[in-house]
Short mmCIF file of C-alpha atoms and ligand atoms in Angstrom, two decimals:
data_model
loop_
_atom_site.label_atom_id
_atom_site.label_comp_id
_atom_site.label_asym_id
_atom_site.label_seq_id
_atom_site.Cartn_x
_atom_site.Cartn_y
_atom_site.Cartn_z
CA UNK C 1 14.33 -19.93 7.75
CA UNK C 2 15.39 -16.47 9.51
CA UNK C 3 16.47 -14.94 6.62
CA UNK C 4 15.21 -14.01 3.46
CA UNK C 5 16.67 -12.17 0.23
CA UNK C 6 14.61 -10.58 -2.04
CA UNK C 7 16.73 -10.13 -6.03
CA UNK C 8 15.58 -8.42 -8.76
CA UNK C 9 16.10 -11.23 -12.00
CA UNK C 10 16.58 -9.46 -14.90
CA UNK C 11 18.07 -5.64 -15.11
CA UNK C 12 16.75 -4.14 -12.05
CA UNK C 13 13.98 -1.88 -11.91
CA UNK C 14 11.29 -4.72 -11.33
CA UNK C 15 9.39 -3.64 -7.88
CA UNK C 16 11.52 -5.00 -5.20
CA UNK C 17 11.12 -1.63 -3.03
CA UNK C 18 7.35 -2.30 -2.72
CA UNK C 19 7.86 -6.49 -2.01
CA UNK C 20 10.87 -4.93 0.61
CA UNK C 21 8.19 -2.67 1.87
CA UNK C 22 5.90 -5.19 2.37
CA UNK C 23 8.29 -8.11 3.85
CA UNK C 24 9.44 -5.89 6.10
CA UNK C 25 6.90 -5.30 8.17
CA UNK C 26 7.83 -8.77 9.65
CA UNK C 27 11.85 -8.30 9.94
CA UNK C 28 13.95 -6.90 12.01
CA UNK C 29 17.12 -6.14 10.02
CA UNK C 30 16.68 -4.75 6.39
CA UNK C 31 20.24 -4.98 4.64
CA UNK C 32 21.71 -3.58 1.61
CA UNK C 33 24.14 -6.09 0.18
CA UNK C 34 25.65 -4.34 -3.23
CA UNK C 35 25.28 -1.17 -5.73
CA UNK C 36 25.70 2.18 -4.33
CA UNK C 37 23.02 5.30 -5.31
CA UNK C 38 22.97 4.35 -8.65
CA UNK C 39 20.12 2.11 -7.65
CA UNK C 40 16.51 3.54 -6.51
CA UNK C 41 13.38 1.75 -5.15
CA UNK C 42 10.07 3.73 -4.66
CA UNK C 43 7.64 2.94 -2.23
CA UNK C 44 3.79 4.21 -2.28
CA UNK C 45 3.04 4.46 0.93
CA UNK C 46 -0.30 5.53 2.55
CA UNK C 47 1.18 9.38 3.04
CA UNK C 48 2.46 9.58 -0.62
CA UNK C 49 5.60 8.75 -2.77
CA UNK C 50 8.78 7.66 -1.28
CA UNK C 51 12.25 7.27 -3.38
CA UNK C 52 15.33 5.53 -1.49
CA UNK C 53 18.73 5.57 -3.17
CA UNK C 54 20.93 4.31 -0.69
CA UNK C 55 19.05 3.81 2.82
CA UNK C 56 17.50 0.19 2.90
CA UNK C 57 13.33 0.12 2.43
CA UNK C 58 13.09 -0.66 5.44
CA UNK C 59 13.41 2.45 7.34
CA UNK C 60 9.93 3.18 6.74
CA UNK C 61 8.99 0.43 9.24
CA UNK C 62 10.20 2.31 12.77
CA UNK C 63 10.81 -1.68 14.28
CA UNK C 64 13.50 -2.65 11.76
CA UNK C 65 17.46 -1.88 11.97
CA UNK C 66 18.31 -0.82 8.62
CA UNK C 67 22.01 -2.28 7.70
CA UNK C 68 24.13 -1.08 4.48
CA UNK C 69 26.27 -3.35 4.08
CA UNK C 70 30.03 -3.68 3.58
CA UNK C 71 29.36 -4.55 -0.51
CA UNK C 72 27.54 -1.00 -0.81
CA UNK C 73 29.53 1.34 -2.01
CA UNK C 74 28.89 4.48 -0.49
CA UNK C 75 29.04 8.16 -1.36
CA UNK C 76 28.90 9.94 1.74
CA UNK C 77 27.28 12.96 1.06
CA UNK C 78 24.63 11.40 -0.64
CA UNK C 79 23.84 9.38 1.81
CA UNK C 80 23.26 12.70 4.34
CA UNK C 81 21.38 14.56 2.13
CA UNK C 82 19.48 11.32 2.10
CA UNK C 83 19.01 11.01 5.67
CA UNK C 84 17.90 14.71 5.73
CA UNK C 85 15.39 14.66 2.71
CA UNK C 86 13.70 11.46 4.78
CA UNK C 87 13.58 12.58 7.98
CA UNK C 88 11.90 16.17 6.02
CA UNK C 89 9.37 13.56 4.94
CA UNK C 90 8.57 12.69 8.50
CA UNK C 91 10.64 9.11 8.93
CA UNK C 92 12.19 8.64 12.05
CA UNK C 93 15.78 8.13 11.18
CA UNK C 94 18.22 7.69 14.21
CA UNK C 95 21.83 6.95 13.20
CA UNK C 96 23.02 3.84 14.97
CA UNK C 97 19.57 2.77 16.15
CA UNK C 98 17.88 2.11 13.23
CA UNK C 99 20.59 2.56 10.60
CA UNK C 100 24.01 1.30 10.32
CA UNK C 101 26.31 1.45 7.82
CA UNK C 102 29.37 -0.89 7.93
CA UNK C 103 32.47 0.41 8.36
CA UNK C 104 33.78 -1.74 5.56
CA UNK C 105 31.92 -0.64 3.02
CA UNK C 106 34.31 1.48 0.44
CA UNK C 107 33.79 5.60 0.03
CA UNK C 108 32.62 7.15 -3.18
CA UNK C 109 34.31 10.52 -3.68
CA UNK C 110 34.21 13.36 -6.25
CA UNK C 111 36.93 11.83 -7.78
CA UNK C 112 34.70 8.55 -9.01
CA UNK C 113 32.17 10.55 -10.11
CA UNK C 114 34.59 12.47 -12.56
CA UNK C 115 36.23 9.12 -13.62
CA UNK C 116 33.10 7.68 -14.24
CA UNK C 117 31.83 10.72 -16.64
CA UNK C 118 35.30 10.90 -18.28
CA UNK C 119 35.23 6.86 -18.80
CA UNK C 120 31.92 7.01 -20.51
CA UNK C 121 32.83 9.75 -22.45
CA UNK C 122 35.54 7.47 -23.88
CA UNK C 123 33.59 4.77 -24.76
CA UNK C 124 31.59 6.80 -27.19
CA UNK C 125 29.48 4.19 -29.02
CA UNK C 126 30.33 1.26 -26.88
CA UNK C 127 29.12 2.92 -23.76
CA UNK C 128 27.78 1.13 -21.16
CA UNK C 129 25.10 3.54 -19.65
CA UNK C 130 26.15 3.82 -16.51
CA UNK C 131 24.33 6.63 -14.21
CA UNK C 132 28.03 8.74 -13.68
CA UNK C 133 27.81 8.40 -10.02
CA UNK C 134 31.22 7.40 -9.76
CA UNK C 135 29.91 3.78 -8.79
CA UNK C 136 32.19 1.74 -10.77
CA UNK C 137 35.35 3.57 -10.10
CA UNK C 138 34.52 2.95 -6.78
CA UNK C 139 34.64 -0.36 -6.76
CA UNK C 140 37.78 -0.61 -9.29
CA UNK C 141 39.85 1.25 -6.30
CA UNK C 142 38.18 -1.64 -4.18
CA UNK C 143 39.78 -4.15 -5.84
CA UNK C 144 42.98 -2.25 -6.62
CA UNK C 145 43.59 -2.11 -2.74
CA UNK C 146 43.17 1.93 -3.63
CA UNK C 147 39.98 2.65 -1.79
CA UNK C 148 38.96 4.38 1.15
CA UNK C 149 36.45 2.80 3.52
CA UNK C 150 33.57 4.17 5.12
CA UNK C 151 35.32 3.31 8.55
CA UNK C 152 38.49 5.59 7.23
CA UNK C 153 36.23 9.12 8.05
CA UNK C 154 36.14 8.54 12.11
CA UNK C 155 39.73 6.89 12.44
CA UNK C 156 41.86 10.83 11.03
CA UNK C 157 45.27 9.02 11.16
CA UNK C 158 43.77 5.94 9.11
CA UNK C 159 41.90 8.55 6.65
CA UNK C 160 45.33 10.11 6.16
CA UNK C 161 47.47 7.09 5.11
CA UNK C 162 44.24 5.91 2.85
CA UNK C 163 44.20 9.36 0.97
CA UNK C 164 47.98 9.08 0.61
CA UNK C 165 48.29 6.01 -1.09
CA UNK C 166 44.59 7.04 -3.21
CA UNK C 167 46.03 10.36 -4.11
CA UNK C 168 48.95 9.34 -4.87
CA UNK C 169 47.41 6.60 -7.34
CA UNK C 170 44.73 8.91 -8.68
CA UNK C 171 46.61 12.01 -9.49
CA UNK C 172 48.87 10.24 -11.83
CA UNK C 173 46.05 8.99 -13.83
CA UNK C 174 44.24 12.10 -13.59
CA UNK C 175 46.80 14.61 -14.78
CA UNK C 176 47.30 11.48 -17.90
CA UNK C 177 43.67 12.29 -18.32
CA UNK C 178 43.86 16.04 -18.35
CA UNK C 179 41.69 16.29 -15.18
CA UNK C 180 42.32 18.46 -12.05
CA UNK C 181 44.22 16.64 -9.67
CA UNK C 182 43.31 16.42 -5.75
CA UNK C 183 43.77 17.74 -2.95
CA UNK C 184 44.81 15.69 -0.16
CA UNK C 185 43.56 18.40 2.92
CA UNK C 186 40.77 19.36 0.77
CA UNK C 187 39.30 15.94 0.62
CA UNK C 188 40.23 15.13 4.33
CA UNK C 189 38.80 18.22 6.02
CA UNK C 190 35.37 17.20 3.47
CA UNK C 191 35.55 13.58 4.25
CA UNK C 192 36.25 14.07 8.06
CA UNK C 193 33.09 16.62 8.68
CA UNK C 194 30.91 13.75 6.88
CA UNK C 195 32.11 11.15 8.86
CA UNK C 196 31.41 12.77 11.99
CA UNK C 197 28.14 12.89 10.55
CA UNK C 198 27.82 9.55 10.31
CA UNK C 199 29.66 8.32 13.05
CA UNK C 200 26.94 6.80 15.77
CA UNK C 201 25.91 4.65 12.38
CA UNK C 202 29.38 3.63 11.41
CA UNK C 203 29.61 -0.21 12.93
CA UNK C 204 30.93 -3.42 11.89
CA UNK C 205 27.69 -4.54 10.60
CA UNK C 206 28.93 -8.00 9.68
CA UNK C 207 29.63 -8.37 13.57
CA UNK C 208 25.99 -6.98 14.32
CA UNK C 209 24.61 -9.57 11.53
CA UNK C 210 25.89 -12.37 12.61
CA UNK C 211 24.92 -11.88 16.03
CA UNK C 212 21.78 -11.29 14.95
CA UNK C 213 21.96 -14.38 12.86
CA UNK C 214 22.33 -16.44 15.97
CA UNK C 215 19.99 -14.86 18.15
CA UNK C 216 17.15 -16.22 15.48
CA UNK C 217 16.57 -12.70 14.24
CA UNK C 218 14.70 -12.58 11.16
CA UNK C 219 16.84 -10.71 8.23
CA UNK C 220 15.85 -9.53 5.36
CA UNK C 221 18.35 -9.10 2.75
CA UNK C 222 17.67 -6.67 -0.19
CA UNK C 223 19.06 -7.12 -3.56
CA UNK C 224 19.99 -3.47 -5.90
CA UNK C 225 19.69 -3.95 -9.60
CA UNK C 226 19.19 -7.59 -10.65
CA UNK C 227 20.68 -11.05 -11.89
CA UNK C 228 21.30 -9.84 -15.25
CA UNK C 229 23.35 -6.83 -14.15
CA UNK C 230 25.65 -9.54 -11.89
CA UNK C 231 29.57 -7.90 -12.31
CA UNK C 232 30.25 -11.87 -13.86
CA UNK C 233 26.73 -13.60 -14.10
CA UNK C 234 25.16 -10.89 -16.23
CA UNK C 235 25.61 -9.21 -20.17
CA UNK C 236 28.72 -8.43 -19.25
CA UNK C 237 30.39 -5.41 -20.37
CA UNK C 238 26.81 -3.97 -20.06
CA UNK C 239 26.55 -4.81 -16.02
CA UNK C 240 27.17 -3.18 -12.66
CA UNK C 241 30.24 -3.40 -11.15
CA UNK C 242 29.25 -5.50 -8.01
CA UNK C 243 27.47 -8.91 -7.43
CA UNK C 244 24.23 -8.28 -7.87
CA UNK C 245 23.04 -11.71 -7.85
CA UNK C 246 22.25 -13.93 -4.10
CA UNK C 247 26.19 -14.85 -4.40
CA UNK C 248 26.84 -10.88 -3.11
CA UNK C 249 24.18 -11.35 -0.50
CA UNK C 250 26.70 -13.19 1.49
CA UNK C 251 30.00 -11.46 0.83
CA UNK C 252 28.14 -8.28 0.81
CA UNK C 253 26.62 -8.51 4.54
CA UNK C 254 29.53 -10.39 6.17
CA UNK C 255 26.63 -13.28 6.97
CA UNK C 256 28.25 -16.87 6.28
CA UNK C 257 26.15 -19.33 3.78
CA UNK C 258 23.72 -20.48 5.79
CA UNK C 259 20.43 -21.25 4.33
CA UNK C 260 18.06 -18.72 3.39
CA UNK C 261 15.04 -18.35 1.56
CA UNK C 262 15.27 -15.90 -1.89
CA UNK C 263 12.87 -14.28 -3.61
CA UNK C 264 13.17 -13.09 -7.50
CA UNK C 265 11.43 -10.54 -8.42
CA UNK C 266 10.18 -10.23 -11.99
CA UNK C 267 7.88 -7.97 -13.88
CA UNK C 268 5.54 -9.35 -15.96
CA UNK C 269 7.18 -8.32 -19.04
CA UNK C 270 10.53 -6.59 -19.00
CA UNK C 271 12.77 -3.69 -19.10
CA UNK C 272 16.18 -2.90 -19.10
CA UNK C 273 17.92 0.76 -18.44
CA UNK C 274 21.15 1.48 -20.12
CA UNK C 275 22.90 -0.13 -23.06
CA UNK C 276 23.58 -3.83 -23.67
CA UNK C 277 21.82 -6.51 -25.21
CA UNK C 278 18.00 -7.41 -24.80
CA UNK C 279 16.32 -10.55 -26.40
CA UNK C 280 13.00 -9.72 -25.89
CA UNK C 281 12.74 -5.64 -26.55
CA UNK C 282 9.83 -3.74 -28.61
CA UNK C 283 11.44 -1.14 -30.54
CA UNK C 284 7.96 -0.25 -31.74
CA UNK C 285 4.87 1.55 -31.00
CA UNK C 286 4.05 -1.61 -28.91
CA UNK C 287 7.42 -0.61 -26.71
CA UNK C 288 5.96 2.54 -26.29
CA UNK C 289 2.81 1.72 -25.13
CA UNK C 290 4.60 -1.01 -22.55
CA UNK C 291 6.57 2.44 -21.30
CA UNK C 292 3.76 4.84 -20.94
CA UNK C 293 1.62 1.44 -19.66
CA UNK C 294 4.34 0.97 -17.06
CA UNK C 295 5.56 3.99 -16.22
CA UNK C 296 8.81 3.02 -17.35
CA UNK C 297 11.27 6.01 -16.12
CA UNK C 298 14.08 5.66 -14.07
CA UNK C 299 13.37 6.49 -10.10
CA UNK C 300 16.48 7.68 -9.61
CA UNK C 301 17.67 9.40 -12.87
CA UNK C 302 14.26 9.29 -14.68
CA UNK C 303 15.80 7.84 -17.54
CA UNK C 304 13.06 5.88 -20.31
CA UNK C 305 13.46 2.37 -19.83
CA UNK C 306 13.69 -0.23 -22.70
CA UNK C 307 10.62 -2.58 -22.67
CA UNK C 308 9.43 -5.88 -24.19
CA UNK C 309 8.26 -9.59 -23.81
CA UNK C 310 8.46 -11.48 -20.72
CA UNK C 311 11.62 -13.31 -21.10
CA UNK C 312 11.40 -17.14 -19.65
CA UNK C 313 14.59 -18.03 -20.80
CA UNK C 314 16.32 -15.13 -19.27
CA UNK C 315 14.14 -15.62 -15.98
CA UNK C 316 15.01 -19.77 -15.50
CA UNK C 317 18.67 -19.07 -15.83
CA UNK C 318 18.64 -15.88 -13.18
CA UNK C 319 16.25 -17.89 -10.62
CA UNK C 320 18.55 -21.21 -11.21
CA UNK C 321 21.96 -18.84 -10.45
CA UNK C 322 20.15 -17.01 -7.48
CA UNK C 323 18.83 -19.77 -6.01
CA UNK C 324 15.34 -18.48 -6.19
CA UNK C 325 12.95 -21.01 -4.71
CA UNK C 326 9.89 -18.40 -5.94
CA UNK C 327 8.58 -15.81 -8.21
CA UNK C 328 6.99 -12.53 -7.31
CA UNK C 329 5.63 -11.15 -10.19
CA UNK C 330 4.87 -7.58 -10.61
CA UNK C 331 2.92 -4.84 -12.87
CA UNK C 332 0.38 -7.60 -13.92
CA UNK C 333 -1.91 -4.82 -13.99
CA UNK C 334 0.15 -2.82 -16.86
CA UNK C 335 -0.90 -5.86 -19.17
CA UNK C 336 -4.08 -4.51 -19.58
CA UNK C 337 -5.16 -4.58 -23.00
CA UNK C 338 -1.82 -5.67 -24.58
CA UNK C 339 -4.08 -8.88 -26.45
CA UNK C 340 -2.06 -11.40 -27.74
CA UNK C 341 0.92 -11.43 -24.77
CA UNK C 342 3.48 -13.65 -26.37
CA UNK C 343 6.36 -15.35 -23.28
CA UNK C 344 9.91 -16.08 -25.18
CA UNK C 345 10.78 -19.53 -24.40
CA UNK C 346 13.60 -20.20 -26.78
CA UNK C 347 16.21 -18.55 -28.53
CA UNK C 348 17.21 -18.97 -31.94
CA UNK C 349 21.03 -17.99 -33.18
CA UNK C 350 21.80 -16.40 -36.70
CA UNK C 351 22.91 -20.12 -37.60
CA UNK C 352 19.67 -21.89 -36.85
CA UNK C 353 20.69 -23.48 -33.51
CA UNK C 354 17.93 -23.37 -30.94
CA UNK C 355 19.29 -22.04 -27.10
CA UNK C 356 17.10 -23.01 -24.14
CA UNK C 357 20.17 -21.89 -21.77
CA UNK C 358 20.51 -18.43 -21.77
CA UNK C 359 24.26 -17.66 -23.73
CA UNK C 360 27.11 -15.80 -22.26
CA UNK C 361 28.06 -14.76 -26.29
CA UNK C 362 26.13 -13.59 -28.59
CA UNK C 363 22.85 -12.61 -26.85
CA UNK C 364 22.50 -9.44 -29.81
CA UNK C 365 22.30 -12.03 -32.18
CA UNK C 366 19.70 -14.23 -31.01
CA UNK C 367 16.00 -14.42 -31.84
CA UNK C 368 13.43 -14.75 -29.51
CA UNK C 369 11.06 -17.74 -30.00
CA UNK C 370 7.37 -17.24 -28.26
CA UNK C 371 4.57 -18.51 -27.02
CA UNK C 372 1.80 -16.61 -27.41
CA UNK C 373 -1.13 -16.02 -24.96
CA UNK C 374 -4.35 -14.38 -25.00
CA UNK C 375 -4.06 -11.33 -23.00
CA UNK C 376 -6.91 -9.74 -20.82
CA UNK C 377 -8.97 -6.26 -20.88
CA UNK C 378 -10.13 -5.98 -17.03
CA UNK C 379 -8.58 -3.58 -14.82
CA UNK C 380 -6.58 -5.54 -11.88
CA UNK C 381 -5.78 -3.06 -9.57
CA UNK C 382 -8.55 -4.54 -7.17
CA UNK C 383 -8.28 -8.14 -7.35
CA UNK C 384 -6.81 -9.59 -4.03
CA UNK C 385 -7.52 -13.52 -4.61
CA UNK C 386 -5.54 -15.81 -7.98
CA UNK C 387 -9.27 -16.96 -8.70
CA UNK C 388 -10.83 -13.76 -9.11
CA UNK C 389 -8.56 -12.68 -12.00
CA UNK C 390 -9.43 -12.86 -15.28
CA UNK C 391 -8.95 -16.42 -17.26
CA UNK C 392 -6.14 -15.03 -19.44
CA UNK C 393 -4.37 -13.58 -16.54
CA UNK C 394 -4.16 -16.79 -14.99
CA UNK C 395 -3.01 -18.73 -17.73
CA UNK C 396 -0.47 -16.12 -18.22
CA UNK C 397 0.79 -16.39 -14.74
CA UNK C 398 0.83 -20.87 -15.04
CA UNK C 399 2.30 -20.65 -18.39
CA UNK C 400 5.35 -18.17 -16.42
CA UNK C 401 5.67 -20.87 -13.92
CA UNK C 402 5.38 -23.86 -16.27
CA UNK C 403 8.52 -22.49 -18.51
CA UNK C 404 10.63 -20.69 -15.48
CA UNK C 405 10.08 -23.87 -13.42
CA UNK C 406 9.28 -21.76 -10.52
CA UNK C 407 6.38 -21.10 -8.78
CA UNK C 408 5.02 -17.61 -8.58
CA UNK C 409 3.95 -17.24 -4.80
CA UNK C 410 3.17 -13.49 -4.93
CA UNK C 411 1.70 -11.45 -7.90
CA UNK C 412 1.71 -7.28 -7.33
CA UNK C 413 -1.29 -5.79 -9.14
CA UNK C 414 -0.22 -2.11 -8.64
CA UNK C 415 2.01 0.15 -6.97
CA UNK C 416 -0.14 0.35 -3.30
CA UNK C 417 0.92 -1.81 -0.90
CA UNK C 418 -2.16 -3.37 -0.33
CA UNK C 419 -2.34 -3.95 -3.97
CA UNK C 420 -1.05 -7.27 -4.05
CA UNK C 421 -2.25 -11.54 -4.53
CA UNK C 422 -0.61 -13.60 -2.25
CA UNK C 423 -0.90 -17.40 -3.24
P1 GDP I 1 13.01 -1.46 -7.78
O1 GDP I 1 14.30 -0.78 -7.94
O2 GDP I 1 13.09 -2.90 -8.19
O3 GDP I 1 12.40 -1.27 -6.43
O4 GDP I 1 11.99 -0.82 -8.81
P2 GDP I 1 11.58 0.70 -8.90
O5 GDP I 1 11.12 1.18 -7.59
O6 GDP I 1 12.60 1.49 -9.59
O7 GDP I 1 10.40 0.61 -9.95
C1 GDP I 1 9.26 0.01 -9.68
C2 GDP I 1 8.14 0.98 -10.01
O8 GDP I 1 6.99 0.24 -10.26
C3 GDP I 1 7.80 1.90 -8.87
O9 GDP I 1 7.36 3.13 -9.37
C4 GDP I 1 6.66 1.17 -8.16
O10 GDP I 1 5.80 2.03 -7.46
C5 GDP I 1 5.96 0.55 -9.31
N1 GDP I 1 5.31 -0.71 -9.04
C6 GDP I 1 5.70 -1.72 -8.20
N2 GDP I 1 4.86 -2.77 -8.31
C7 GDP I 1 3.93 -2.41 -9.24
C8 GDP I 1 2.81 -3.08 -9.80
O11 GDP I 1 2.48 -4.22 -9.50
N3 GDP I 1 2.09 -2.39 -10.74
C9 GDP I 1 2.39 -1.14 -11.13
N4 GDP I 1 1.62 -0.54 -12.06
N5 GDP I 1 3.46 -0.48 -10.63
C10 GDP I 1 4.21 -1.11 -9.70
#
């Protein structure tokens, strides 16, 4: 199969830059499919640290194209500055050779960001936690046939009907809001100078996929945030606004359903970032030590994340809606010393009823039911083979696979690249 796509299956935040990094040494498209620069993956590469918001992981490979796709959302100055710090790092980037952005993909302004703020502010207790970056406004002016698409910044006479009808639209709601309005020349003059920018990247990527799909290319689709954060598979209200899941693989890249081959990614424990319910979470000293363990801050707004138990029933359902025909599991290592390591399997409602699906409703309510494991004291940052780790490690690892029903094919033992158990 010619195309792979890698999806983190819980909240996000579970390793997928480093499996990206890895994978794609043997692509030679990386794609973006969803999220906009919300999302963050951080790859330790030989020469250091390397955070990527926007730009696919695999621009660190010089080979690869790297596509965002039409379901990014994309916040054009961002995305320069981007370019810039990256190429100040010594990458090679070179706009419409090895990066394209589609021309589809919708624009995120200064307007979002100040909706966003404004929105959360509302919310007060019942907010969702969403980074401000004007992400989901973005992609509620998507679907209200409001937004302005990347393609809009080269085409001036296009750019000026699009911020006629978005003006228009936004100003009402904005002077309702007791917010500044906009200005139309303002924002064109802005958006025009980053367009221009951009323009040798701006393509219609779908086009360039598909081709590539045809000509046997081998594509590598990468998933931002995870399963649980899907716009209608995950907690919703506490989700991102996009499909985050393998269904926005497709109608995020413009490829049709063809077969491909996905990957869900998984800590070996978990974490979520943000508000919303979490079956599994330590809100104790144990939690704490899972954090410091882990490392658990946010790459891209260094946010603490919220940790606890591997979750197996969470995990079956995301792998059984993405289609995940493997596990890679990662941060084995951080289990170090955690001794006993209990795996939910069940969950058990206020009323007594066991769940072994994971529930749309009432997922505050429920109970986690475990299984608990001996953990394991050795250091694994420099085992490379499934039989050289410890007993309890293993066991851990069969007893994931036994109650996720899938196998786990790769195991990541550390943040290095090489630092990794392929099975
Ligand atoms: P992503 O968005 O899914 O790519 O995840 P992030 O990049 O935000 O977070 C993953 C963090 O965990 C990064 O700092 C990685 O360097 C680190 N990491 C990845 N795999 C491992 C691992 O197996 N062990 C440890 N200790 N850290 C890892």
């Amino acid at each position: 199969m010619s195309t792979t796509c890698v999806v983190g299956i819980l909240w996000g935040d579970e390793g997928k830059g480093k499996v990206i990094d890895y994978l794609a040494a043997e692509a030679d498209y990386v794609v973006r499919f969803g999220g906009g620069h919300n999302a963050g993956h951080t790859l330790i590469l030989p020469s250091g640290k390397c955070v990527l918001h926007l730009v696919p992981s695999g621009i660190v490979h010089d080979h690869t194209v790297n596509v965002i796709g039409n379901g990014v959302v994309v916040d054009p100055v961002h995305l320069v500055g981007e370019i810039a710090r990256l190429r100040e790092r010594g990458l090679s980037i070179d706009a419409g050779r090895n990066l394209l952005v589609s021309e589809r993909a919708h624009v995120i302004v200064a307007a979002h960001r100040a909706q966003d703020q404004w929105a959360e502010q509302q919310r007060g207790k019942g907010r969702i936690g969403t980074t401000g970056r004007g992400i989901g406004p973005a992609y509620a002016d998507r679907a209200g046939r409001l937004g302005l698409r990347v393609g809009d910044l080269i085409r001036p006479a296009s750019l000026r009907t699009a911020l006629e009808r978005f003006i228009g639209e936004k100003n009402a709601w904005f002077h309702a809001a007791g917010l500044p309005g906009l200005d139309a020349n303002e924002l064109f003059d802005g958006l025009s100078a980053t367009g221009e920018t951009l323009r040798p990247a701006i393509v219609d990527a779908g086009a360039v996929l598909r081709d590539a799909h045809k000509a046997g290319k081998r594509i590598l689709i990468e998933g931002a945030q995870g399963c649980l954060l899907d716009v209608e598979h995950g907690t919703y209200p506490f989700v991102t606004s996009s499909h985050a899941s393998t269904g926005g693989a497709f109608s995020g890249t413009g490829l049709p359903p063809h077969g491909m081959r996905v990957i869900g990614v998984c800590k070996a424990y978990a974490t979520r970032v943000g508000e919303g319910p979490f079956p599994t979470e330590l809100k104790n000293e144990t939690g704490d030590r899972l954090r410091t363990a882990g490392n658990e801050f946010g790459s891209t707004t260094g946010r603490p994340r919220r940790c606890g138990w591997f979750d197996a029933v969470a995990v079956r359902y995301a792998g059984e809606l993405s289609g995940a025909a493997e596990l890679t599991v990662t941060n084995l290592d951080v289990l170090k010393g955690f001794d006993p390591l209990p795996i939910a399997v069940a969950y058990r409602l206020a009323d007594g009823r066991r769940l072994d699906r994971f529930p749309a409703f009432d997922l505050a309510e429920v109970q986690p039911e475990f299984e608990t494991l001996p953990g394991f004291q050795e250091d694994l940052r420099q085992v490379r083979r499934f039989q050289d780790l410890p007993v309890a490690a293993r066991r851990y690892i069969e007893t994931i696979e036994l109650r996720t029903g899938l196998p786990v094919r790769t195991i990541s033992v550390g943040p290095e690249r090489q630092q990794v158990i392929l099975r």
